Amino acid sequence: MKAACLRELSFFALVGLSWAIPTTKEYKGPSQESIIQAKAILDKYPIIDGHNDFVMGLRTYFENDLTNFDFNTNLSAIEPWASHYADDTDIPRMKEGRVGGQFWSSFISCDAQYKDAVQLFMEQIDVIKRLVQDNPNDMTFVTDAQGIEQAFADKKIASLIGVESGHAIGESLGMLRMLYELGARYMTLTHTCNTPRADAAQVESGELPVRSDGLSDFGKLVVQEMNRLGMLVDLSHVSARTMADAMDVTRAPVIFSHSSARSVYDHPRNVPDEILSRLTDIDGIVMVNFFSCFVVPDCSENHGNVLDIVAHVNKIREVAGVDHVGIGSDFCGVDISPEGLEDSAGYPNLFAALLEDGWTEEELGKLASGNLIRVFKAVEAIRDTLTSEEPFQAWIPSEEVQADESQCRMEPW
Ligand SMILES: *[C@@H]1O[C@H](CO)[C@@H](O)[C@H](O)[C@H]1NC(C)=O
């Protein structure tokens, strides 16, 4: 397996034990009646998913050559997808799951940092655009909140670009601006490595050394330039210190495109309560990650089920409020996820379980897509108040750019 496709892969897939492990809970899943009701609600309020790594596979398997590739077919019985560790997504399964919007991840691993990252990220943006162009009846390329609403009306999958992660810009604000012009609408500040301006979650566990201790001064400028552009600041993958620093300096709402609640399962990739509680004022959103190893203990023995995701959703709701939670599956980037949420067809199972937990239609609509659309509109409104501001001209101090030994860690999370 190429290093490039090892993302948030669990240790167990690496040793080939990732399937047929029964869940420890006795939950039988939501009733058929609830699933039918959930599907009707999601037909009205489609899912917007904050993070999907499907296009990473296009690079791994096809070197981004889409000749003869058909995304509008159930890929789960077709190679190479059938044997892929994360065969989760295609157009039929997205339709089954009521997906109306997807942030497709332009992802390149930390291996490329300080090397050819800038080119590789642009190639991933290019392949996302070609994938959408190849499927004009089902997908439409979108760069603003209004475009998402239009896509809903047209019954097409609003397809947006999220850049993962900050090493995509090298150390250049000019590259950040060009990524925005190419249509990127969020950038995750780090992946599993520190950048020279922002620390990753792994500094919290000691897997990486502290480098900027949160955001450096240049890192703060990057956040403020993203605000000026109208690019969503994505705080998934960063350390709690980086989250707090970004929230101190941001002028617009922030997002977590694929993270869950740390007080439900204590993992550095999840969001601590003290950060969740600040989302109410900042008007941000945490889009809940389904990766078993982020949501339940002993993920090798127990992949969890939809009730485990319900617990994360409810905790974020309890601490931040019902207006600040969304969905960010991480499909195609992870090898194991809870029973009932194995692929992009699964969202109605989660929404049915939430219905049975007492959620109203209006609240489920917010979770599915309403909150993300509101946050996106708020970020656009801030951008529109900043039009007289000049682009930041600063360059990162050269002594801060030195590569460090910790630049490339391939930890399973
Ligand atoms: C896709 O194919 C799998 C079998 O490989 C099947 O279980 C599933 O129901 C199919 N999904 C859709 C949406 O066609």
PDB file of C-alpha atoms in Angstrom, residues 48 100-103 139-160 185 372-373 376-377 380 383:
ATOM      1  CA  ILE A  48     -23.811  18.360   3.440  1.00  0.00           C
ATOM      2  CA  GLY A 100     -26.913  17.109  -1.384  1.00  0.00           C
ATOM      3  CA  GLY A 101     -23.503  18.648  -0.756  1.00  0.00           C
ATOM      4  CA  GLN A 102     -20.002  17.310  -0.379  1.00  0.00           C
ATOM      5  CA  PHE A 103     -16.704  18.954   0.448  1.00  0.00           C
ATOM      6  CA  MET A 139     -23.014  16.905  -9.593  1.00  0.00           C
ATOM      7  CA  THR A 140     -22.388  20.622  -9.830  1.00  0.00           C
ATOM      8  CA  PHE A 141     -19.309  22.612  -8.841  1.00  0.00           C
ATOM      9  CA  VAL A 142     -20.129  25.160  -6.164  1.00  0.00           C
ATOM     10  CA  THR A 143     -18.163  27.954  -4.493  1.00  0.00           C
ATOM     11  CA  ASP A 144     -20.764  29.744  -2.358  1.00  0.00           C
ATOM     12  CA  ALA A 145     -23.723  29.139  -0.058  1.00  0.00           C
ATOM     13  CA  GLN A 146     -26.207  30.304  -2.658  1.00  0.00           C
ATOM     14  CA  GLY A 147     -24.781  27.719  -5.049  1.00  0.00           C
ATOM     15  CA  ILE A 148     -25.479  24.982  -2.501  1.00  0.00           C
ATOM     16  CA  GLU A 149     -29.107  26.057  -2.273  1.00  0.00           C
ATOM     17  CA  GLN A 150     -29.384  26.133  -6.064  1.00  0.00           C
ATOM     18  CA  ALA A 151     -27.903  22.626  -6.275  1.00  0.00           C
ATOM     19  CA  PHE A 152     -30.470  21.408  -3.729  1.00  0.00           C
ATOM     20  CA  ALA A 153     -33.225  22.881  -5.899  1.00  0.00           C
ATOM     21  CA  ASP A 154     -31.733  21.239  -8.992  1.00  0.00           C
ATOM     22  CA  LYS A 155     -31.345  17.890  -7.167  1.00  0.00           C
ATOM     23  CA  LYS A 156     -27.621  17.747  -7.846  1.00  0.00           C
ATOM     24  CA  ILE A 157     -24.760  17.126  -5.439  1.00  0.00           C
ATOM     25  CA  ALA A 158     -23.190  20.489  -4.633  1.00  0.00           C
ATOM     26  CA  SER A 159     -19.489  19.736  -4.932  1.00  0.00           C
ATOM     27  CA  LEU A 160     -17.065  21.925  -3.034  1.00  0.00           C
ATOM     28  CA  ARG A 185     -13.505  27.021   0.137  1.00  0.00           C
ATOM     29  CA  LEU A 372     -23.198  24.669   7.532  1.00  0.00           C
ATOM     30  CA  ILE A 373     -25.098  26.898   5.106  1.00  0.00           C
ATOM     31  CA  PHE A 376     -20.891  29.711   5.170  1.00  0.00           C
ATOM     32  CA  LYS A 377     -23.187  32.702   4.641  1.00  0.00           C
ATOM     33  CA  GLU A 380     -19.277  35.409   3.129  1.00  0.00           C
ATOM     34  CA  ARG A 383     -15.736  38.875   3.597  1.00  0.00           C
TER      35      ARG A 383
END
